[in-house]
Coordinates of C-alpha atoms (C1' of nucleotides) in Angstrom, one line a residue:
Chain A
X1 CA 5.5 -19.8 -27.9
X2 CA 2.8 -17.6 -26.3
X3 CA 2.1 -19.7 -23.6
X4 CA 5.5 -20.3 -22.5
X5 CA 5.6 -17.1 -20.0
X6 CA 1.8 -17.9 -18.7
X7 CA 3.3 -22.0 -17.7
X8 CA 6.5 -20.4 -16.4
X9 CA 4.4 -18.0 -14.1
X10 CA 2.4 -21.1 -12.9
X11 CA 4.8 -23.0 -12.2
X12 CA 7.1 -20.1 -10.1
X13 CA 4.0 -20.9 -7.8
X14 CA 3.0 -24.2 -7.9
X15 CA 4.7 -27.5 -9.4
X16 CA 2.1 -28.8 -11.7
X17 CA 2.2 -32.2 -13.6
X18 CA 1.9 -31.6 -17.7
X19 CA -1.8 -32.6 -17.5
X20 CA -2.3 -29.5 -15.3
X21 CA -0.2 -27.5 -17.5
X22 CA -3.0 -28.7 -20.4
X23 CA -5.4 -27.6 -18.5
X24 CA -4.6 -24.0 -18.1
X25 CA -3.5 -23.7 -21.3
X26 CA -6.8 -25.2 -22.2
X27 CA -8.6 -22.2 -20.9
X28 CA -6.8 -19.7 -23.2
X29 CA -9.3 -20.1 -25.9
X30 CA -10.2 -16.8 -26.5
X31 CA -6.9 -14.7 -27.0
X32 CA -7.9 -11.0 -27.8
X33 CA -5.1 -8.0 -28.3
X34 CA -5.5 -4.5 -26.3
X35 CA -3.9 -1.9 -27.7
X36 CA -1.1 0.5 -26.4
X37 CA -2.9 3.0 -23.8
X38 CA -6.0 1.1 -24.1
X39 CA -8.1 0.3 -21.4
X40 CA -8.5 -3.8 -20.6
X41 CA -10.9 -3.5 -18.2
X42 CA -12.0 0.0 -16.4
X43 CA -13.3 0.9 -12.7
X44 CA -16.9 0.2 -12.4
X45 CA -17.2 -2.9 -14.7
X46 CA -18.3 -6.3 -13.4
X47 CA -16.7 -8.9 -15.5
X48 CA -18.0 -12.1 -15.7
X49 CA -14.9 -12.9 -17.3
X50 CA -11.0 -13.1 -15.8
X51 CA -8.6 -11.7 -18.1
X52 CA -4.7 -13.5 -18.2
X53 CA -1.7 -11.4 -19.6
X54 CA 0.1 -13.5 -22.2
X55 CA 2.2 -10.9 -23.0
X56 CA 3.1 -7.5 -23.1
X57 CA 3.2 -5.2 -20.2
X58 CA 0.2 -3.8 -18.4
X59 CA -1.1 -1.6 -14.9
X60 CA -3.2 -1.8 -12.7
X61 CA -4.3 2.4 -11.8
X62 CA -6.7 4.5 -10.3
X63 CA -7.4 8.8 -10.9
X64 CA -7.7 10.6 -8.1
X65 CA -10.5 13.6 -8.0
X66 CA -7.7 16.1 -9.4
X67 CA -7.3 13.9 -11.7
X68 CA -3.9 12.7 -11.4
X69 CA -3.3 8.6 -11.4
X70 CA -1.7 6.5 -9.4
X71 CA -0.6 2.5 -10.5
X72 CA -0.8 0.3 -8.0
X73 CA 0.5 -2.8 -9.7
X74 CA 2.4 -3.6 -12.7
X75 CA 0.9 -6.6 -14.4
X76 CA 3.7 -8.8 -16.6
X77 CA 2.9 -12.2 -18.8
X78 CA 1.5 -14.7 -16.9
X79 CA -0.6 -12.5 -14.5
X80 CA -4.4 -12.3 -13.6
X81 CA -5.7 -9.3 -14.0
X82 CA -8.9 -9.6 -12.5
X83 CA -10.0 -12.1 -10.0
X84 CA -11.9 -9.3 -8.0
X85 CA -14.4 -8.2 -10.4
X86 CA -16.0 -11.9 -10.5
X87 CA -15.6 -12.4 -6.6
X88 CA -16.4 -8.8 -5.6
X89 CA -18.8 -7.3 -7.6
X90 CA -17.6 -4.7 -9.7
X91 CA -14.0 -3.7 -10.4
X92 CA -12.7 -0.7 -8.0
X93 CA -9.8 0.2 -10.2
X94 CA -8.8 -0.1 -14.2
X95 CA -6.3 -2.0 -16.1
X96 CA -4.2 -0.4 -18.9
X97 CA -2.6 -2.0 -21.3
X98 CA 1.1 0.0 -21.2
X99 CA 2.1 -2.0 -24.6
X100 CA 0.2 -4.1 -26.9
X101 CA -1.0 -6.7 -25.4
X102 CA -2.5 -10.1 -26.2
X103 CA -4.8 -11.0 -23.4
X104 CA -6.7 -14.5 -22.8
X105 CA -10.6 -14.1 -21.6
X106 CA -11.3 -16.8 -19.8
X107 CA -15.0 -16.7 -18.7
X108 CA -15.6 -17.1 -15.0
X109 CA -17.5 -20.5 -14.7
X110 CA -14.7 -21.7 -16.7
X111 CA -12.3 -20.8 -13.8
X112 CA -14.9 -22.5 -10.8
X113 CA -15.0 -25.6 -12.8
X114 CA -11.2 -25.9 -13.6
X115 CA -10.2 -25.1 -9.3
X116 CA -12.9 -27.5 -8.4
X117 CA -11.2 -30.2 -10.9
X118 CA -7.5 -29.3 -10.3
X119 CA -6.9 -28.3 -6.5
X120 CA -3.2 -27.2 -7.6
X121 CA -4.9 -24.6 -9.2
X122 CA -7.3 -23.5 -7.1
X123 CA -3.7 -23.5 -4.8
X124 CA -1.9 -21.4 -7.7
X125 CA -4.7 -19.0 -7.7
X126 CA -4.8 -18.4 -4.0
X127 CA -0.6 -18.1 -4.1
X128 CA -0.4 -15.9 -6.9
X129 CA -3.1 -13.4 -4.8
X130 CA -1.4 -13.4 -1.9
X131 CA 2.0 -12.3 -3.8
X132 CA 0.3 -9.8 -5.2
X133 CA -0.8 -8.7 -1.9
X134 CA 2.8 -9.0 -0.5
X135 CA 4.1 -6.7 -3.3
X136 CA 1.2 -4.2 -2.4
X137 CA 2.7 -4.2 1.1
X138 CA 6.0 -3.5 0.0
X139 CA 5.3 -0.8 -2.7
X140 CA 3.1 1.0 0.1
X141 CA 6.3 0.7 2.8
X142 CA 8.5 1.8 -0.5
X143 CA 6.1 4.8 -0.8
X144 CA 6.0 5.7 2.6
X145 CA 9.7 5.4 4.1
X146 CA 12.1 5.4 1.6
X147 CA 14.0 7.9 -0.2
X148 CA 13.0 8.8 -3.9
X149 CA 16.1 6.9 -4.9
X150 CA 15.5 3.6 -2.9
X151 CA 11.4 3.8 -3.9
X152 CA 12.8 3.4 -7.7
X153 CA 15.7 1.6 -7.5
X154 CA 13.7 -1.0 -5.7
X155 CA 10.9 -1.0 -7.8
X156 CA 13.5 -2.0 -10.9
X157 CA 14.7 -4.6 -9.1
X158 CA 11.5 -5.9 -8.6
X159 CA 10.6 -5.9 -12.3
X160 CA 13.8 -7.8 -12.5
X161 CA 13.0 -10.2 -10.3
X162 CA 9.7 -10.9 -11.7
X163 CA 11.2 -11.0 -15.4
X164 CA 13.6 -13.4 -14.9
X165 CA 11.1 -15.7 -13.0
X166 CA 9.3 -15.7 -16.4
X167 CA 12.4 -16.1 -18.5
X168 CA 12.7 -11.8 -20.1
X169 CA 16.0 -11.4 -18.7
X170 CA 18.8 -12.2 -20.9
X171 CA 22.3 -10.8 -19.1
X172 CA 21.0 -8.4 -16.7
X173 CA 18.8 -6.8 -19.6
X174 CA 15.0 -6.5 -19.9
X175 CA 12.5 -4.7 -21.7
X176 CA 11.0 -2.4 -19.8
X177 CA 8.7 0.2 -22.1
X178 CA 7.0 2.1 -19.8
X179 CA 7.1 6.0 -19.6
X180 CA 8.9 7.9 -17.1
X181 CA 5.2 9.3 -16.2
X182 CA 4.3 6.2 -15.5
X183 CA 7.3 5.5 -13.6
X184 CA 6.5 8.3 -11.5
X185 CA 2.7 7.1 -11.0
X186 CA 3.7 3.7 -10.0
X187 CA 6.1 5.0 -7.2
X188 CA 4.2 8.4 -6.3
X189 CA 7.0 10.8 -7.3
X190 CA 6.8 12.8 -10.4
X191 CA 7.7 12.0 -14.0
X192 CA 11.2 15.1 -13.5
X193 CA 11.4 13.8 -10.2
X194 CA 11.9 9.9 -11.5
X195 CA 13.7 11.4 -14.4
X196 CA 16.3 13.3 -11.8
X197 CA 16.3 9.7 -9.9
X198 CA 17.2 7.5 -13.1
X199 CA 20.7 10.2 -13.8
X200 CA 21.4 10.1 -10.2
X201 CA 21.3 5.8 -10.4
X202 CA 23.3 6.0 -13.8
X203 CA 26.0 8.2 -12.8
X204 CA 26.3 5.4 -9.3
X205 CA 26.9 2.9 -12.7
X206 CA 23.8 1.0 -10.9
X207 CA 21.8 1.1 -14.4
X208 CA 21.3 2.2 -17.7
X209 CA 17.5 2.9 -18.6
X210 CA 16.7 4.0 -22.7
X211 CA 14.8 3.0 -25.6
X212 CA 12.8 1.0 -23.8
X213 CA 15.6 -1.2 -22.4
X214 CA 16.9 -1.5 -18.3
X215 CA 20.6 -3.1 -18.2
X216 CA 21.2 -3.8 -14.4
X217 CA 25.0 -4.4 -14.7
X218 CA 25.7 -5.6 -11.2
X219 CA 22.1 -6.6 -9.8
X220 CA 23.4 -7.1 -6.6
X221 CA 25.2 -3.3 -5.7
X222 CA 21.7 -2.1 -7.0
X223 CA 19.3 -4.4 -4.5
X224 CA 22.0 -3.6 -1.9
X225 CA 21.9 0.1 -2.6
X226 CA 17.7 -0.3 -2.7
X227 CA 17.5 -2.9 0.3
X228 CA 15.5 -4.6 -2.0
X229 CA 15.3 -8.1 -0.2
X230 CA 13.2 -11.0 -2.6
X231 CA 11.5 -12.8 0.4
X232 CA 8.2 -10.7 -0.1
X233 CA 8.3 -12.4 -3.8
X234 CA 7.8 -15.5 -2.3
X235 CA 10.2 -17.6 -4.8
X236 CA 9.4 -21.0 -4.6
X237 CA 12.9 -23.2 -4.0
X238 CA 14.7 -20.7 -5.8
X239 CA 17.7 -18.8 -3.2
X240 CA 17.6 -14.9 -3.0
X241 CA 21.2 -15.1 -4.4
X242 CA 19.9 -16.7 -7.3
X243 CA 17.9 -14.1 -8.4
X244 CA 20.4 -11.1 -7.5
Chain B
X1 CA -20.8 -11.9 23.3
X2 CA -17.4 -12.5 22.4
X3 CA -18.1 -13.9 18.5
X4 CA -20.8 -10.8 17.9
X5 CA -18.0 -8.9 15.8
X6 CA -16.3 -12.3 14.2
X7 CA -20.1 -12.9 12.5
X8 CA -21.2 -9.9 11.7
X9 CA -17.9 -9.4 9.8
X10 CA -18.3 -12.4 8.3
X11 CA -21.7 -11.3 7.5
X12 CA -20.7 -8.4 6.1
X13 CA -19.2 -10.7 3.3
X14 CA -20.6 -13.5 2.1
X15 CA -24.8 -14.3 4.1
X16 CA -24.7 -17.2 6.5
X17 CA -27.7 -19.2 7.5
X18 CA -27.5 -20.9 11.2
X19 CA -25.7 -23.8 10.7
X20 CA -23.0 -22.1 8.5
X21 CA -22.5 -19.4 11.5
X22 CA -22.2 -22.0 14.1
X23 CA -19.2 -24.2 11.5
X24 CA -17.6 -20.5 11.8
X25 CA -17.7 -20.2 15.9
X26 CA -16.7 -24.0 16.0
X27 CA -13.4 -22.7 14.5
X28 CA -12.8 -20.8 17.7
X29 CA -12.2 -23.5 20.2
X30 CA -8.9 -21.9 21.4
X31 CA -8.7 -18.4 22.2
X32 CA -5.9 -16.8 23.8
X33 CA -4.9 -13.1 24.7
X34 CA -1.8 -11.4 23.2
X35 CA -1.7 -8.3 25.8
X36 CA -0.9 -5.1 23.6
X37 CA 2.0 -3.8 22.1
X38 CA 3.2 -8.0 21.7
X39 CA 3.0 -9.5 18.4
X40 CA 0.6 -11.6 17.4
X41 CA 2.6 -13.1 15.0
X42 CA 6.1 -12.3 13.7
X43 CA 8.3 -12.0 10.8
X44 CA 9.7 -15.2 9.3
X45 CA 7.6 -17.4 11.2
X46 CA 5.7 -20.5 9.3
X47 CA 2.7 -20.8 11.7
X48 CA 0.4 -23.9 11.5
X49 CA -2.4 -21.9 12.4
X50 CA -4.7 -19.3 11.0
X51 CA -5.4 -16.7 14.0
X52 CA -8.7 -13.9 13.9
X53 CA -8.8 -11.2 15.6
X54 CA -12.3 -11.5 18.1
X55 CA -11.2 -8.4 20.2
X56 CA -9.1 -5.7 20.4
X57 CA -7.4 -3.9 17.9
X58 CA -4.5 -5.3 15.9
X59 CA -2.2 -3.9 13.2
X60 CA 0.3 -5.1 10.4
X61 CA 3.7 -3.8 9.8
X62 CA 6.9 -4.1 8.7
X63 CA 10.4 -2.8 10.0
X64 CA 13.3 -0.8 7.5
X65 CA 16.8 -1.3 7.3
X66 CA 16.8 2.3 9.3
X67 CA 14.2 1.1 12.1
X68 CA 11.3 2.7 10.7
X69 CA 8.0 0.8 11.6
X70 CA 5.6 1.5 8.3
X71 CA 1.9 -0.2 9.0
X72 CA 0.4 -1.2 6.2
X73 CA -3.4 -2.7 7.9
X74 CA -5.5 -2.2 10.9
X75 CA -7.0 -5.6 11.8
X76 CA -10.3 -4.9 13.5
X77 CA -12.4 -7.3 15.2
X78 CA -13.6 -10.5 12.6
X79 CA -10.3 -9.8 10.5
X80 CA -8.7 -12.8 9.4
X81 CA -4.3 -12.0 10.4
X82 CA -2.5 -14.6 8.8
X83 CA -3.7 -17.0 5.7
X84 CA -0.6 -15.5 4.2
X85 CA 1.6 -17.5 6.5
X86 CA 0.0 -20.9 5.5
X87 CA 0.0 -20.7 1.7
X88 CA 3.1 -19.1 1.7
X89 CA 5.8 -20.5 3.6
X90 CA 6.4 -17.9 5.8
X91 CA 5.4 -14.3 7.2
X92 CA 7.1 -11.5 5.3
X93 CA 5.5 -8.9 8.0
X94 CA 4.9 -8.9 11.7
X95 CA 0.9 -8.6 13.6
X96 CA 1.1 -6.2 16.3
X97 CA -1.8 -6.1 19.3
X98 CA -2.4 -2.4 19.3
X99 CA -4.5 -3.1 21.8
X100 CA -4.9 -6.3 24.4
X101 CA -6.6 -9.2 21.8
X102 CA -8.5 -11.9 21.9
X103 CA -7.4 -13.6 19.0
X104 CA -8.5 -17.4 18.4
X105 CA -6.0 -19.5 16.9
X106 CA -7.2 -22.0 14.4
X107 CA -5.5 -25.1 13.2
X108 CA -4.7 -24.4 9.1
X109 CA -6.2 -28.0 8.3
X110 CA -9.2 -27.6 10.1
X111 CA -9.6 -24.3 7.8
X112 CA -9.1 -26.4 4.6
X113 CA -11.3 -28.9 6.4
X114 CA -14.2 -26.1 6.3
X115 CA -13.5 -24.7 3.3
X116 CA -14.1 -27.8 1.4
X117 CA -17.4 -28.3 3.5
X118 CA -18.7 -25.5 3.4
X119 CA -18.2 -23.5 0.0
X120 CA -19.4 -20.4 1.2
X121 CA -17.5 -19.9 3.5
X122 CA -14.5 -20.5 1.1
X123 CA -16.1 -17.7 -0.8
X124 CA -16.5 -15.9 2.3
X125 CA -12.3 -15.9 2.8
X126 CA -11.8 -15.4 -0.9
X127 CA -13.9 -12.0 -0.6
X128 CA -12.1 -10.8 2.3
X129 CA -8.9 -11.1 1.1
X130 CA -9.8 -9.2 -2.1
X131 CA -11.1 -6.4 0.3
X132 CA -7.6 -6.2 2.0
X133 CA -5.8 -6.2 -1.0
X134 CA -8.4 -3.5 -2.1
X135 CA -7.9 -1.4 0.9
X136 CA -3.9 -1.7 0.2
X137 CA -4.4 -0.4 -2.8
X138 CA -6.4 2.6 -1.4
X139 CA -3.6 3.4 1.2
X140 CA -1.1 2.9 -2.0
X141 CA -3.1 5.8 -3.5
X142 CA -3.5 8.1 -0.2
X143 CA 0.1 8.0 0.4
X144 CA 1.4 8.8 -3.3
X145 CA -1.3 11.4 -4.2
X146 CA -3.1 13.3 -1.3
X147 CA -1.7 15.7 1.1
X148 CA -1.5 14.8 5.2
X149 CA -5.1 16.4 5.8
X150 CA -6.8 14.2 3.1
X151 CA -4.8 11.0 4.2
X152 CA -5.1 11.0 7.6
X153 CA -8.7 12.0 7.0
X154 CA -9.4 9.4 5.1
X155 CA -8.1 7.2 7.2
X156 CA -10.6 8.0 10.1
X157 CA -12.9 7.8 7.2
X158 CA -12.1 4.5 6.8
X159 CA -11.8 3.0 10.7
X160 CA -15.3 4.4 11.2
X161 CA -16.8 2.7 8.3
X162 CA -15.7 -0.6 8.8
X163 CA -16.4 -0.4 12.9
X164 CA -19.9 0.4 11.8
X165 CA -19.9 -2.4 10.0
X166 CA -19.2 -4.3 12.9
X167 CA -21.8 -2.6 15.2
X168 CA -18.8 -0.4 17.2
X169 CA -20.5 2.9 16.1
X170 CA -22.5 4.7 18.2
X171 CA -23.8 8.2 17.2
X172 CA -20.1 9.2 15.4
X173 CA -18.4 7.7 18.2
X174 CA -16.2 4.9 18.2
X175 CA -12.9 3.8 20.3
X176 CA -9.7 4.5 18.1
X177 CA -6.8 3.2 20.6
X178 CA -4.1 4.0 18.8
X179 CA -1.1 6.7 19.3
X180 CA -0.2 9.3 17.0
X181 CA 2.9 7.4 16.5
X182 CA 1.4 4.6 14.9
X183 CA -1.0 6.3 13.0
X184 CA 2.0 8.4 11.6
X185 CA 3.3 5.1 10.5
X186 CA -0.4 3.9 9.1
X187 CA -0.1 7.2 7.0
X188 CA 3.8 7.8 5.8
X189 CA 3.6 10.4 8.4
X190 CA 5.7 11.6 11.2
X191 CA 3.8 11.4 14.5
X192 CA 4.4 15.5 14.6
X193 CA 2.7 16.1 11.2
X194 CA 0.0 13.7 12.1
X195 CA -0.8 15.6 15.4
X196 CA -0.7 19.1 13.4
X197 CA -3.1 17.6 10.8
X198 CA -5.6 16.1 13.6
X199 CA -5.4 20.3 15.2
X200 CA -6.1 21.4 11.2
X201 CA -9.0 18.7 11.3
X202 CA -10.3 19.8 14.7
X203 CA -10.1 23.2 13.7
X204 CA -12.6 22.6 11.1
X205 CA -14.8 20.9 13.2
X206 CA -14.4 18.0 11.1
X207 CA -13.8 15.8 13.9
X208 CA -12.7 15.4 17.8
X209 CA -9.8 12.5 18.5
X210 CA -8.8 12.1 22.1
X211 CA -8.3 9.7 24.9
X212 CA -9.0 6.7 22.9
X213 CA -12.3 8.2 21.1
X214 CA -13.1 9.7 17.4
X215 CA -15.8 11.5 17.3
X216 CA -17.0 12.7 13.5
X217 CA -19.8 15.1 14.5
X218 CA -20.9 14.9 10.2
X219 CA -19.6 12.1 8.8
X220 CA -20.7 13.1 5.1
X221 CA -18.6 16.1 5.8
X222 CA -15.5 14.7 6.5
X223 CA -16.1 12.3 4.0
X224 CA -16.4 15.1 1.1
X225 CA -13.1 17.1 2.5
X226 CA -10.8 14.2 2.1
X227 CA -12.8 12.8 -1.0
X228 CA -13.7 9.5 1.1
X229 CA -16.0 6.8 -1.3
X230 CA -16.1 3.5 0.3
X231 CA -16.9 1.9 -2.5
X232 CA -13.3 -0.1 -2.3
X233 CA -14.6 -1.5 0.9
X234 CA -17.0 -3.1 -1.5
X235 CA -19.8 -3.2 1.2
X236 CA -22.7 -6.0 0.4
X237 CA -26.3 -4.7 -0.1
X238 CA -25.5 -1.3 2.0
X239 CA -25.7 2.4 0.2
X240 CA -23.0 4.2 0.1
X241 CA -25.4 6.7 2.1
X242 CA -25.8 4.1 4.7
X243 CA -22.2 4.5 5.8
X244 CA -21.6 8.0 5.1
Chain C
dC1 C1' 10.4 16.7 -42.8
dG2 C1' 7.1 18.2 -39.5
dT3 C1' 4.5 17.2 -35.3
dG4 C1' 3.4 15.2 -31.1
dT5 C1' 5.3 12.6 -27.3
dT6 C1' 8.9 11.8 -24.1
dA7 C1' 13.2 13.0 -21.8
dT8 C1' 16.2 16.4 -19.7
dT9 C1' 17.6 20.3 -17.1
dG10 C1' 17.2 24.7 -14.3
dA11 C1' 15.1 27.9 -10.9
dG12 C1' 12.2 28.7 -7.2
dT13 C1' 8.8 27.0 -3.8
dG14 C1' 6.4 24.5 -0.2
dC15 C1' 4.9 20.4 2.4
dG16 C1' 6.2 17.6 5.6
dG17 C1' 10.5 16.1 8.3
dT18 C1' 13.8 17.0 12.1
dC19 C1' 15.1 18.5 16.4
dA20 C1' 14.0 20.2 20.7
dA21 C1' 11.3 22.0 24.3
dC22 C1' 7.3 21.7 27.1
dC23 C1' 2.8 20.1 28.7
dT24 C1' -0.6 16.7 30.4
dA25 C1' -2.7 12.6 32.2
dG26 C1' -2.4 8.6 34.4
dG27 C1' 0.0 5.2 37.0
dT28 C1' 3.1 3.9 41.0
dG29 C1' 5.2 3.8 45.3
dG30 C1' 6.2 5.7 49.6
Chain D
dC1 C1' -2.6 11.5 49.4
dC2 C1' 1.0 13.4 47.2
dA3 C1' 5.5 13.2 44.7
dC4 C1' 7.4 11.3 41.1
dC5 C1' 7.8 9.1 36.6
dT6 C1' 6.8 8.1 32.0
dA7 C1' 4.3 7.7 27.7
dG8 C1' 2.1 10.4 24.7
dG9 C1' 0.5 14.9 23.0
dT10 C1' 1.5 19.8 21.5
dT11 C1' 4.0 23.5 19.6
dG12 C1' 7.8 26.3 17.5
dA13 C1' 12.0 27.0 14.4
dC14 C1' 14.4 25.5 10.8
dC15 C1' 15.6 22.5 6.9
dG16 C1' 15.6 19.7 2.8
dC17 C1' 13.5 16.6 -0.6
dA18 C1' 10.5 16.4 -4.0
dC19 C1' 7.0 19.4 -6.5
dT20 C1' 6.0 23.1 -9.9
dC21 C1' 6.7 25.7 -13.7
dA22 C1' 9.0 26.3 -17.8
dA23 C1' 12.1 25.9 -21.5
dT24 C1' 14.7 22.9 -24.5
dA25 C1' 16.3 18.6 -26.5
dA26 C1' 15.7 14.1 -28.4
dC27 C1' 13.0 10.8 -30.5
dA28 C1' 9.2 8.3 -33.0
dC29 C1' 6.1 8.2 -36.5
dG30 C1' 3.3 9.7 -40.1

DNA sequence: CGTGTTATTGAGTGCGGTCAACCTAGGTGG
DNA sequence: CCACCTAGGTTGACCGCACTCAATAACACG
């Protein structure tokens, strides 16, 4: 059901009763689908509107002057997009859609009234930010002092990590349908440079990447050869082993 | 006075009347020093407390597997360190005093305690925490798609804007405490290619960095070299001219 | 079956890293 | 007041990881 990933998301950061599941499935009125390479929302807009990813896959990026991009998040099923462009004024960045997705708009008074009704909410909001701000932290110490193979080994793991929190891994398999380009953009290497990376990880047998599909056959040799460590996720009640 | 900074970042956010300013200062009943180069707060721990930064310069980082230190914030005077460690368990990075701080330590429920009775001040915390994550996202970009001159550049770029804000500007000058080291590790630099980019920089005449003082003789100009917009510092009711 | 997009591989280059030496300022103790 | 010490800044020589450019292969979709 297309709910399911949003609840499962919620409830990776807060416990919440099945009222309080109503309720935020209550504000998914108005489900909308962006295409493939669409924008959802683009730098300099000021929503008054937050946008939730029920599924598909989607980035957050920004273009430099000579016009080459860099994505600063990846956002999965059960993410906010867009909490800044109703607090801060207008949106500093854009949000692609990298597959079809369907989107809820949920329109920003409806988000005041809901945290000043459910507290676990307002809690869940406030959680989910700050993980997004702790992944941030890692991607930038990723970028800055790691290798080319550890920056994308690790960022796969992550993506695993995340998936399985919101039930899209089956057997160390998960879609994962974004472009090598876009690979490259979310790490800061080049699409031939990620592309060299990937053969060098699937002649270690770490992974197998195609069609659209990552197999991690032994998730942990690939964390361990990544020093990916889950803490920074935050998982609530949940060991690192089990997600490894 | 010691709280000037602490207001007038908090002004820079959300606009207090009186009363609202004075529920702020209330907050900082306990003020202790952390002498520099201590943390503030370290990895792992679960603090009860919220601490801000009053004086001094501060910075967050994190340590890899092979002992390199990458920063990933500079926590000026009126920055908020640690909200992180209270709605998450624990700290997934450490809070370094650059600098001797004065950093007042604030009990987490006398926070929530405000938050709830004074709303804009909840605002005020929501907003700041959006600009942090904003300025990650602007270091994510600096370190994956400019070269050293334009990152380190923009760096100073930054620091100068947002002492400004807090009235430690004076004609281009402003104290900058740090070593090349750490600015190396602000940047995804090496301390050597830092110090070669600040002689490029100099050179130019773009700017003069020594014994704890920047001095940006045309701030416009530097700003155009290293294609500095602050509009990710999302600055309330100032031109963009205004900080240039 | 043709066309545009994405993946793959090779050859050559360059930015920033590494290693190492030396300089300078400021602090300390005799 | 000077001799010493140390942290930090500066510079040079060399190296290597990732980038660039370019050509080809493999898909995906009409």
């Amino acid at each position: 059901m297309q709910f399911e990933p949003f609840i499962r998301k919620l409830e990776t950061v807060e416990s919440l009763t099945d009222a309080e599941k109503r309720a935020a499935i209550a504000l998914c009125n108005d489900v909308r689908v962006t295409p493939r390479r669409k924008d959802i929302i683009s730098q300099g807009a000021s929503p008054d509107r937050v946008h939730i990813i029920l599924s598909g896959w989607a980035a957050r990026y920004s273009i430099v002057r000579d016009g080459s991009r860099r994505i600063t998040a990846f956002l999965l099923p059960g993410d906010f997009c867009d909490i800044h462009g109703t607090v801060l004024a207008t949106m500093d960045h854009s949000i692609l859609a990298i597959t079809d997705c369907e989107v809820a708009h949920v329109p920003a008074d409806l988000i005041e009234e809901i945290t000043r009704s459910t507290p676990v909410l307002t809690r869940a909001l406030w959680r989910s930010t700050l993980i997004d701000e702790a992944i941030l932290r890692q991607w930038l110490v990723n970028a800055g002092r790691m290798d080319a193979l550890k920056t994308v080994g690790h960022l796969l793991c992550e993506m695993h990590a995340r998936m399985k929190l919101i039930g899209l891994v089956e057997d160390g398999r998960l879609d994962l349908p974004m472009t090598q380009e876009e690979l490259g953009d979310a790490t800061g290497l080049t699409s031939v440079h990620v592309n060299r990376t990937l053969r060098d990880l699937r002649q270690q047998g770490l992974l197998t990447l195609g069609r659209g599909e990552l197999h991690i056959p032994d998730v942990p040799a690939l964390a361990k050869a990544c020093e990916f460590d889950p803490q920074y996720l935050h998982l609530r009640g949940r060991t690192s082993q089990g997600m490894l």
